[in-house]
XYZ file of C-alpha atoms in Angstrom:
684
model
C -0.021 0.062 -0.141
C 1.329 3.458 -1.015
C 2.187 6.052 1.662
C -0.318 8.215 -0.116
C -3.465 5.509 -0.070
C -2.386 4.862 3.668
C -2.475 8.320 4.699
C -6.096 8.630 2.844
C -7.471 5.935 4.738
C -5.922 7.220 8.019
C -7.533 10.427 7.521
C -10.840 8.839 6.669
C -10.674 6.689 9.815
C -10.331 9.785 11.899
C -13.023 11.435 10.316
C -15.271 8.680 10.936
C -14.133 8.181 14.582
C -14.766 11.904 15.174
C -18.249 11.789 13.472
C -19.018 8.565 15.830
C -17.655 10.473 18.853
C -19.836 13.573 17.927
C -22.975 11.127 17.439
C -22.108 9.777 21.057
C -22.020 12.916 22.469
C -25.264 14.061 20.751
C -26.897 10.826 21.542
C -25.716 11.184 25.364
C -26.938 14.403 25.282
C -30.434 13.881 24.337
C -30.619 10.958 26.802
C -29.131 13.106 29.600
C -31.798 15.964 28.716
C -34.575 13.095 28.743
C -33.524 11.859 32.034
C -33.090 15.391 33.565
C -37.021 16.160 32.382
C -37.724 12.668 34.102
C -35.944 13.851 37.327
C -38.146 17.192 37.380
C -40.508 16.087 39.850
C -43.153 18.575 38.229
C -43.291 16.558 34.947
C -44.656 13.478 36.872
C -47.799 15.675 37.204
C -48.064 16.471 33.161
C -51.175 15.558 32.173
C -51.786 12.784 34.845
C -55.452 13.922 35.206
C -57.528 14.628 32.128
C -59.089 17.937 32.548
C -60.661 18.043 29.395
C -64.433 18.963 29.709
C -66.719 21.613 27.874
C -69.818 21.528 30.178
C -73.167 20.957 28.261
C -74.901 22.333 31.103
C -74.295 24.057 34.872
C -74.540 20.189 36.479
C -72.406 18.388 33.935
C -69.701 16.394 35.834
C -68.705 14.239 32.902
C -65.123 15.589 33.287
C -62.354 16.529 36.039
C -61.450 19.985 37.197
C -58.345 21.854 38.490
C -57.902 24.111 41.736
C -55.172 24.857 43.877
C -54.450 27.234 46.995
C -57.541 25.874 48.557
C -59.931 27.834 46.211
C -63.692 27.054 46.136
C -63.570 27.114 42.467
C -62.065 25.380 39.539
C -61.305 25.372 35.813
C -60.871 22.751 33.038
C -59.431 22.459 29.486
C -61.929 23.035 26.645
C -62.616 20.375 24.192
C -62.129 21.107 20.666
C -65.419 21.187 19.823
C -65.975 24.420 22.059
C -64.240 26.717 19.415
C -63.999 29.123 22.303
C -60.252 30.409 23.185
C -60.277 30.290 27.093
C -60.703 27.771 29.996
C -63.529 25.899 30.999
C -65.419 27.217 33.827
C -64.989 28.379 36.607
C -66.800 25.179 38.391
C -67.966 26.920 41.707
C -68.192 25.061 44.881
C -69.209 28.182 46.457
C -72.790 27.381 45.912
C -75.392 24.505 45.473
C -72.599 21.601 46.287
C -70.716 22.525 43.090
C -72.235 24.300 39.647
C -70.663 25.376 36.533
C -71.038 29.387 36.311
C -70.465 29.053 32.659
C -69.477 26.857 29.970
C -66.579 29.542 29.595
C -66.860 32.582 31.709
C -63.888 34.540 29.821
C -64.036 33.963 26.225
C -61.164 35.904 24.458
C -61.972 36.979 20.843
C -59.234 38.409 18.759
C -59.564 39.898 15.438
C -57.500 41.982 12.574
C -58.233 43.995 9.726
C -60.930 46.447 11.374
C -62.581 43.139 13.366
C -63.234 41.352 10.408
C -60.858 38.662 10.415
C -60.298 36.266 13.350
C -56.803 36.153 14.565
C -56.898 32.470 15.575
C -59.140 29.386 14.527
C -59.584 27.253 17.677
C -59.500 23.866 15.962
C -56.842 24.835 13.177
C -54.546 26.804 15.304
C -54.545 24.684 18.647
C -51.394 22.936 19.109
C -51.293 21.549 22.461
C -53.380 21.710 26.204
C -51.339 20.608 29.147
C -51.875 20.683 32.684
C -49.525 20.340 35.706
C -49.780 20.456 39.425
C -48.964 24.123 39.232
C -51.046 25.272 36.359
C -52.876 24.718 33.010
C -51.837 26.020 29.558
C -52.838 26.190 25.942
C -50.646 26.875 23.159
C -51.972 28.399 19.459
C -50.144 28.997 16.594
C -50.495 29.845 12.962
C -48.176 31.676 10.438
C -48.683 35.028 12.029
C -48.783 34.333 15.652
C -48.117 32.317 18.588
C -50.538 32.558 21.457
C -49.906 31.011 24.854
C -52.483 31.160 27.707
C -51.691 29.954 31.176
C -53.899 29.963 34.096
C -52.418 29.703 37.740
C -53.937 30.374 41.135
C -52.640 33.522 42.877
C -54.549 32.337 46.126
C -57.449 30.676 47.318
C -59.591 33.436 46.162
C -58.116 34.179 42.692
C -56.959 32.511 39.631
C -54.762 34.396 37.061
C -54.926 34.115 33.259
C -52.388 35.469 30.932
C -52.474 35.445 27.106
C -49.212 35.933 25.632
C -49.331 36.966 22.035
C -46.204 36.880 19.834
C -45.768 38.284 16.245
C -43.882 35.857 14.206
C -44.720 37.290 10.672
C -42.537 40.092 9.127
C -45.241 42.891 9.205
C -47.107 44.719 11.962
C -50.336 43.166 13.167
C -53.121 45.318 14.645
C -55.047 43.112 16.967
C -58.508 43.891 18.289
C -59.282 42.333 21.638
C -62.484 41.473 23.058
C -63.481 39.292 26.385
C -67.053 38.318 26.979
C -68.559 35.810 28.960
C -72.302 34.613 29.585
C -73.514 33.292 32.888
C -75.883 29.667 33.331
C -79.038 30.191 34.991
C -77.847 29.715 38.696
C -78.978 32.688 40.412
C -76.028 35.016 39.605
C -76.281 38.476 38.070
C -73.451 40.910 36.710
C -72.465 44.440 37.609
C -69.880 46.722 36.684
C -67.771 49.461 38.753
C -64.563 50.868 37.519
C -62.728 48.283 35.432
C -64.200 45.224 37.293
C -67.146 43.189 36.635
C -68.851 41.718 39.595
C -70.918 38.512 40.219
C -73.650 38.593 42.730
C -75.093 35.207 43.661
C -78.743 34.668 45.053
C -77.444 31.410 46.754
C -74.018 32.167 48.134
C -72.227 34.813 50.057
C -69.045 34.710 47.956
C -69.043 37.680 45.537
C -67.297 37.019 42.079
C -65.157 39.583 40.368
C -63.516 39.761 37.023
C -60.657 42.461 36.733
C -58.439 43.070 33.448
C -55.120 44.712 34.122
C -54.753 46.081 30.592
C -55.939 49.150 28.964
C -59.774 48.807 28.985
C -61.789 50.947 26.214
C -65.323 50.068 27.629
C -67.279 47.570 29.708
C -70.889 46.410 28.793
C -73.292 44.452 30.756
C -75.996 43.087 28.732
C -78.980 40.415 28.428
C -80.487 41.284 31.793
C -77.108 41.404 33.566
C -76.108 37.935 32.583
C -73.792 38.727 30.026
C -70.478 41.124 29.949
C -68.210 42.241 27.360
C -64.623 43.925 27.965
C -63.109 45.765 24.928
C -59.723 46.297 25.123
C -57.595 48.973 23.467
C -56.029 48.096 19.988
C -52.725 46.508 20.109
C -49.942 47.167 17.436
C -47.902 44.284 17.439
C -44.468 44.522 15.643
C -42.569 41.647 14.107
C -40.915 39.454 16.798
C -42.452 41.260 19.629
C -44.934 40.194 22.260
C -48.031 41.392 24.264
C -49.503 40.059 27.239
C -53.186 40.514 28.453
C -53.717 39.519 32.302
C -57.315 38.918 33.584
C -58.326 37.654 37.142
C -61.155 35.790 38.321
C -61.911 36.296 42.334
C -64.432 34.555 44.452
C -64.594 36.241 47.756
C -66.568 35.008 50.895
C -67.436 37.896 53.328
C -64.697 36.887 55.758
C -62.074 38.304 53.532
C -61.378 41.649 52.048
C -61.922 42.170 48.082
C -60.078 45.628 48.612
C -56.913 43.657 49.727
C -57.072 40.896 47.229
C -57.593 43.548 44.538
C -54.382 45.506 45.545
C -52.276 42.058 45.398
C -53.747 41.563 42.131
C -52.764 44.817 40.710
C -49.318 44.525 42.341
C -48.462 41.005 41.375
C -46.363 39.985 38.722
C -47.763 36.606 36.692
C -44.391 35.023 36.217
C -43.580 35.554 39.994
C -46.669 33.765 40.710
C -46.448 31.184 38.145
C -42.756 30.256 39.148
C -43.482 30.181 42.730
C -46.205 27.654 42.308
C -43.845 25.744 40.119
C -41.178 25.497 43.015
C -43.950 24.794 45.485
C -45.515 21.788 43.576
C -41.773 20.506 42.488
C -40.777 20.488 46.210
C -43.955 18.637 47.355
C -43.792 15.664 44.873
C -40.236 15.377 45.469
C -40.622 15.176 48.782
C -43.079 11.963 47.874
C -40.535 10.713 45.403
C -37.495 10.564 47.451
C -39.377 8.659 50.246
C -40.384 5.635 48.265
C -39.909 2.440 49.481
C -37.082 0.715 47.417
C -39.526 -1.838 45.687
C -41.291 1.194 44.066
C -38.881 3.382 42.350
C -40.239 2.664 38.789
C -41.687 5.731 36.902
C -45.313 4.559 37.175
C -45.243 4.521 40.994
C -43.941 8.200 40.620
C -46.852 9.030 38.182
C -49.470 7.507 40.624
C -47.847 9.461 43.612
C -48.235 12.654 41.383
C -51.895 11.657 40.693
C -52.595 11.280 44.469
C -50.886 14.494 45.146
C -52.887 16.444 42.563
C -56.162 14.575 43.883
C -55.696 16.038 47.329
C -54.709 19.368 46.125
C -57.990 19.438 43.901
C -60.089 18.767 47.247
C -58.507 21.512 49.324
C -60.368 24.371 50.500
C -59.910 27.510 52.694
C -62.016 28.582 55.658
C -65.099 29.813 54.840
C -68.732 30.052 56.372
C -68.827 27.740 59.182
C -65.470 26.131 58.413
C -62.705 28.001 60.274
C -59.575 25.860 59.267
C -58.269 24.623 55.992
C -59.297 20.939 54.910
C -60.011 18.794 52.249
C -63.396 17.307 50.553
C -63.721 13.688 50.034
C -64.253 14.467 46.298
C -65.304 17.797 44.927
C -66.910 15.664 41.961
C -69.729 14.382 43.982
C -72.282 16.668 45.231
C -72.859 15.281 48.635
C -69.189 15.118 49.626
C -68.713 19.016 49.648
C -67.983 18.912 53.086
C -65.705 17.330 55.851
C -65.763 14.256 57.377
C -63.893 13.223 60.682
C -62.308 9.881 59.763
C -61.671 11.018 56.379
C -59.782 13.972 57.838
C -57.736 11.783 60.045
C -56.873 9.767 56.951
C -56.370 12.883 54.488
C -54.110 14.415 57.276
C -51.545 11.136 57.461
C -51.337 11.553 53.415
C -50.661 15.236 53.694
C -47.976 14.944 56.216
C -45.534 13.423 53.875
C -45.485 16.642 51.714
C -47.528 19.441 53.332
C -47.624 18.972 57.325
C -49.076 22.331 57.680
C -51.987 21.786 55.720
C -52.362 18.343 57.596
C -52.464 20.141 60.925
C -55.072 22.460 59.579
C -57.330 19.609 58.349
C -57.024 17.978 62.167
C -57.757 21.480 63.764
C -60.739 21.757 61.374
C -62.647 18.866 62.925
C -61.832 19.522 66.474
C -63.651 22.975 66.207
C -66.300 20.646 66.513
C -65.685 18.735 69.510
C -68.471 18.976 72.253
C -67.222 19.317 75.689
C -67.462 15.644 76.602
C -65.176 15.031 74.103
C -67.395 13.806 71.284
C -66.507 15.127 67.733
C -69.053 15.593 64.801
C -69.213 12.955 61.784
C -69.408 15.888 59.168
C -69.518 19.425 58.856
C -70.151 21.918 56.197
C -69.602 25.506 54.920
C -73.151 26.354 54.386
C -75.450 24.574 56.631
C -78.509 25.912 54.704
C -77.334 23.475 52.228
C -76.751 20.416 54.374
C -76.626 20.383 58.146
C -73.640 19.120 60.359
C -74.007 15.651 61.385
C -73.856 15.304 65.235
C -75.971 11.989 65.179
C -72.914 9.843 65.276
C -68.875 10.218 65.284
C -66.350 8.137 63.371
C -63.685 5.628 64.108
C -60.988 6.854 66.542
C -58.055 7.468 64.216
C -57.174 10.953 65.332
C -54.312 10.212 67.701
C -52.806 8.145 64.796
C -52.945 11.249 62.445
C -51.500 13.509 64.945
C -48.787 11.219 65.790
C -47.941 10.557 62.213
C -47.739 14.539 61.666
C -45.571 14.849 64.799
C -43.046 12.262 63.268
C -42.536 14.571 60.035
C -42.154 17.829 61.833
C -41.687 17.573 65.668
C -43.901 20.472 66.122
C -44.477 20.323 69.862
C -46.763 23.363 69.721
C -49.303 21.402 67.677
C -49.413 18.262 69.828
C -49.652 20.589 73.121
C -52.822 22.186 71.736
C -54.194 18.875 70.432
C -53.216 16.234 73.262
C -55.935 17.019 75.708
C -58.378 17.025 72.673
C -57.119 13.484 71.703
C -57.263 12.417 75.334
C -60.985 13.863 75.865
C -62.209 12.103 72.662
C -60.260 8.634 73.466
C -62.131 8.516 76.977
C -65.444 9.547 75.422
C -65.644 6.267 74.135
C -65.586 4.354 77.363
C -68.140 6.949 78.846
C -70.618 6.974 76.388
C -69.854 3.684 74.133
C -69.224 0.821 76.462
C -72.768 -0.650 77.509
C -71.605 -3.063 79.717
C -68.710 -1.264 81.099
C -66.180 -4.126 80.332
C -63.701 -1.957 78.941
C -64.616 -3.033 75.280
C -66.640 -0.248 73.315
C -69.275 -0.611 70.736
C -70.307 1.625 67.804
C -73.529 3.764 68.456
C -75.445 7.006 68.001
C -76.371 10.022 69.978
C -80.117 10.013 68.991
C -80.907 6.705 69.264
C -81.200 5.577 65.579
C -79.538 2.363 64.167
C -78.960 3.633 61.161
C -76.523 6.510 62.558
C -74.954 3.863 64.779
C -73.927 1.942 61.367
C -72.560 4.995 60.287
C -70.468 5.544 63.071
C -68.524 2.421 62.113
C -67.667 4.050 58.765
C -68.700 0.870 57.086
C -72.379 1.880 56.684
C -73.907 -1.469 55.427
C -71.313 -4.025 56.434
C -72.904 -7.535 56.967
C -71.869 -7.636 60.469
C -74.545 -4.986 61.192
C -77.432 -6.925 59.402
C -79.128 -7.831 62.599
C -77.785 -5.660 64.857
C -79.882 -3.767 67.247
C -79.662 -0.317 69.449
C -79.324 -0.110 73.116
C -79.493 2.912 75.295
C -76.433 3.638 77.717
C -77.675 7.214 79.019
C -79.073 10.210 77.708
C -77.887 11.065 74.162
C -75.660 7.862 74.338
C -76.663 4.678 72.544
C -74.711 1.644 71.543
C -75.124 -1.354 69.303
C -75.674 -4.831 71.121
C -72.163 -5.949 69.744
C -68.504 -5.232 70.651
C -66.761 -4.422 67.372
C -63.224 -5.752 66.693
C -62.010 -2.801 64.534
C -63.145 -0.160 66.962
C -61.146 -1.736 69.945
C -58.182 -2.408 67.685
C -58.338 1.575 66.924
C -58.720 2.264 70.653
C -55.746 -0.085 71.355
C -53.470 1.597 68.698
C -54.741 4.975 70.272
C -53.245 4.006 73.536
C -49.813 3.497 72.137
C -50.261 7.040 70.223
C -51.296 8.761 73.045
C -48.375 7.428 75.200
C -45.982 8.620 72.472
C -47.460 11.961 72.647
C -47.761 12.318 76.265
C -43.931 11.147 76.227
C -42.911 13.961 73.652
C -44.904 16.325 76.084
C -42.804 15.180 79.112
C -46.340 13.725 80.975
C -44.862 10.425 81.988
C -47.726 9.545 84.089
C -49.971 9.869 81.209
C -47.668 7.678 79.313
C -47.594 5.309 81.712
C -51.385 4.778 82.233
C -51.999 4.695 78.494
C -49.389 1.885 78.355
C -50.827 -0.061 81.080
C -54.264 0.215 79.736
C -53.031 -0.900 76.292
C -51.515 -4.010 77.958
C -54.835 -4.841 79.635
C -56.771 -4.245 76.607
C -54.556 -6.246 74.192
C -55.283 -9.496 76.137
C -59.104 -8.803 76.099
C -59.301 -8.298 72.767
C -57.005 -11.424 71.584
C -59.041 -13.797 73.638
C -62.442 -12.247 72.975
C -62.497 -11.576 69.108
C -60.296 -14.140 67.678
C -62.002 -17.558 66.526
C -59.244 -20.221 66.815
C -61.254 -22.485 64.464
C -61.595 -20.075 61.396
C -58.190 -18.353 62.258
C -60.079 -14.814 61.924
C -61.102 -11.781 64.145
C -64.754 -11.249 64.181
C -67.337 -8.767 65.984
C -69.199 -10.482 68.888
C -72.171 -10.175 71.050
C -72.157 -7.899 74.210
C -71.202 -10.819 76.265
C -68.305 -12.135 73.997
C -69.629 -15.540 73.948
C -70.618 -15.710 70.046
C -68.947 -14.467 66.991
C -70.717 -12.627 64.320
C -69.618 -14.233 61.473
C -68.818 -12.943 58.026
C -64.926 -12.431 56.895
C -64.729 -8.775 56.409
C -61.706 -6.187 56.508
C -62.243 -5.526 60.027
C -60.628 -8.750 60.767
C -57.021 -7.399 60.158
C -57.473 -4.211 62.080
C -55.783 -6.330 64.980
C -52.667 -6.704 62.751
C -52.506 -3.058 62.030
C -52.889 -2.223 65.421
C -50.110 -4.579 66.364
C -52.328 -6.186 69.008
C -52.501 -9.807 67.511
C -50.402 -12.748 68.631
C -47.758 -13.965 65.833
C -49.798 -17.320 65.817
C -53.009 -15.216 65.171
C -51.448 -13.138 62.617
C -50.061 -15.881 60.575
C -53.606 -17.278 60.467
C -54.951 -14.129 59.360
C -52.384 -13.587 56.706
C -53.091 -17.197 55.255
C -56.493 -15.989 54.612
C -55.489 -12.418 53.283
C -53.498 -14.129 50.835
C -56.015 -16.948 49.606
C -57.338 -15.785 45.932
C -60.541 -17.247 46.695
C -61.170 -15.150 49.697
C -59.066 -11.742 49.749
C -56.243 -11.771 47.485
C -58.448 -11.033 44.300
C -57.373 -8.727 41.464
C -57.535 -5.727 43.627
C -56.715 -7.562 46.911
C -58.064 -6.905 50.420
C -61.472 -5.744 49.848
C -64.184 -5.267 52.512
C -65.439 -8.830 52.680
C -64.594 -12.293 51.513
C -65.120 -13.081 47.934
C -66.395 -16.595 48.464
C -69.484 -15.278 51.014
C -72.913 -15.387 49.701
C -73.604 -11.680 50.403
C -70.515 -10.725 48.448
C -71.968 -8.066 46.104
C -69.445 -5.280 45.184
C -71.702 -3.500 42.421
C -74.790 -3.341 44.823
C -72.969 -3.240 48.181
C -71.390 -0.047 49.100
C -69.568 -2.150 51.829
C -69.998 -5.508 50.955
C -67.536 -6.281 48.547
C -65.839 -3.132 47.120
C -62.242 -2.497 47.764
C -61.620 0.632 49.463
C -57.987 1.755 49.590
C -58.016 2.616 53.266
C -58.970 -1.054 54.197
C -56.460 -2.274 51.584
C -53.740 -0.142 53.137
C -54.693 -1.235 56.623
C -54.184 -4.781 55.362
C -50.879 -4.207 53.794
C -49.572 -2.165 56.776
C -51.033 -5.362 58.851
C -48.736 -7.687 56.989
C -45.728 -5.471 57.446
C -46.105 -5.011 61.132
C -45.803 -9.027 61.506
C -42.687 -9.202 58.896
C -44.734 -10.624 56.159
C -42.811 -8.010 53.745
C -42.881 -10.093 50.609
C -46.502 -10.573 50.638
C -47.158 -6.735 51.418
C -45.054 -5.856 48.466
C -46.884 -8.139 46.357
C -50.204 -6.993 47.432
C -49.270 -3.393 46.883
C -48.214 -4.122 43.354
C -51.380 -6.224 42.737
C -53.737 -3.319 44.006
C -52.071 -0.692 41.982
C -52.089 -2.824 38.924
C -55.185 -4.105 39.287
C -57.474 -1.012 40.069
C -58.734 0.326 36.715
C -56.930 3.509 35.343
C -55.070 3.942 38.284
C -51.476 3.701 37.169
C -52.609 5.421 33.826
C -52.418 8.987 32.604
C -55.897 10.534 32.800
C -58.356 8.654 34.921
C -59.060 9.869 38.317
C -58.582 8.010 41.648
C -61.971 6.277 42.609
C -63.743 6.205 45.764
C -63.585 2.297 45.578
C -62.821 -0.496 42.963
C -64.411 -3.960 42.146
C -62.054 -6.369 43.696
C -62.590 -9.093 40.781
C -62.611 -6.868 37.721
C -60.877 -3.759 38.951
C -63.674 -1.357 37.745
C -63.440 2.135 39.360
C -66.945 2.714 41.713
C -68.616 5.418 42.992
C -67.084 8.923 43.324
C -64.006 10.067 41.337
C -61.327 12.206 42.721
C -61.318 10.688 46.146
C -59.096 12.000 48.691
C -58.642 9.297 51.092
C -57.929 6.691 48.232
C -55.153 9.088 47.289
C -53.861 9.435 50.741
C -53.648 5.830 51.335
C -51.764 5.451 47.889
C -49.226 7.624 49.368
C -49.042 5.584 52.385
C -48.757 2.364 50.397
C -45.772 3.265 48.416
C -43.845 5.552 51.166
C -41.674 4.572 54.061
C -43.081 4.811 57.427
């Protein structure tokens, strides 16, 4: 081979090597870029819930709604057939247990050429619609302009919308902007004052305000005060320049100042608000992702945690009316769940404690505002008692000390438990004063009004088969019990004694701590012997005398394991039944009753077969308490994989699931389901 040919080949090889290295660097750079996006916690919330809905009427709940900062109103992304530039809504939870104010309260109309030519065509120019835990956004583009629309909640009173128009053509564009909207027939009328359109409701004390920060030419209120039109001054947009339009929607209850909120709106920078919300949500989601159990590090589990986080966020409400602290609805999507329930609140608080302990504490305080002098805590309470009354007919299972203890584990706030401890202690002993018919140290569910239905509600498992033949007994004035002692109630009380002992120790109250530990030791022996059927290998409710089991295997059977109150032998027997595919290890494991029972009916029985994720979590934690970690891991995976849509992008988290088919049942966007998904996947 000649030197000339050799040199040419060498140069060719070097060039090939350089190209290969450049290609590898490029691929590596792309890979790193993709990995960095995946590592941004906010990205896991990207379109995790499908917010697309163009409501057909004021009661249309066929889609999901986005809210933040505890606001009592929410928005969605319009479907393509809406042809309107703007966001769907707002959906108002300020009145009538949730109702759409309008299909689109603020429609943006952009025209050019003396108002004759539309600047945008919704269907042709819409390029993307995106949702994140921090905000909603829409992007439009044609040969002349790029239009970006964002919506973010500035506070629990106000949502800001920004429309940013960029001229990408080579010539100046003269843009005419009109913002208009009409109200559904829901008892709201419009008025105007200066540059603000106000919304006054016949059915709510909350007053709405629409404020545009740009130069307004004129505002018109039309059609018997149900339609408004805001004409902005003409925009002369030069090539490669942008212009922003900022509009706010506020809904203010009389407890708050509109003037203060208005000043904040006028002095707030949109990007500052949006970036602060992005930082807030990133930090919250990151705190969930970094605390996962090692077995659940896959991306699908990160996504479902982001979905759970966003579900809790959408159900968050600030104080208003009779409600004095922030808290979470069970579900904004179901009209009868626009309130605050006690055992829901305890569960929400534990889920919140992993990423927002301050809100978790407010959720606890909310319910203890409704504690009577004797210690009783109301079952459920509402903002507007003209819509729905507080329920004092019963309380709910005692899980409040568990919740407070779990919050304290996260933030070590002694001032919080110092305030709550006496309330928890009073509530704990209330059970023994008002719900122990035969004074044997074992409690029963009951009611304050002597009704059987309220007594069943007190269990939280309203129509569970163990209550099919229950009767009501009077203990004293306004205190009634069922004629059976319940294993789950006494397991919860056993666990509470340990949690109260821990809190007492933290508060340096050794006598209280010792007393609760002694009571727990005594109670443990009672419930191990009375509620456990050696032959069946299961825990059941019994009659008052403790001489007969109330048969029918249900999820209450593993609460003894959740409370760490069972012997190892008992726990092993219960575990074997839990892992039996014919009984509880179904497609969505650990449902409310055994699949081989003749009354098992998930589609027609609220607590007679469906899988509630709180009960499923108690089952998984029960296994972990006794070292059955492989079974617990397998059950967790099967719960999440088997529940329809849970790991998918788009569908909401449901109230409960069919254990055999996985079908989502009852309410959407259910808070305690979301809270227990967090508990299932995270450590501690």
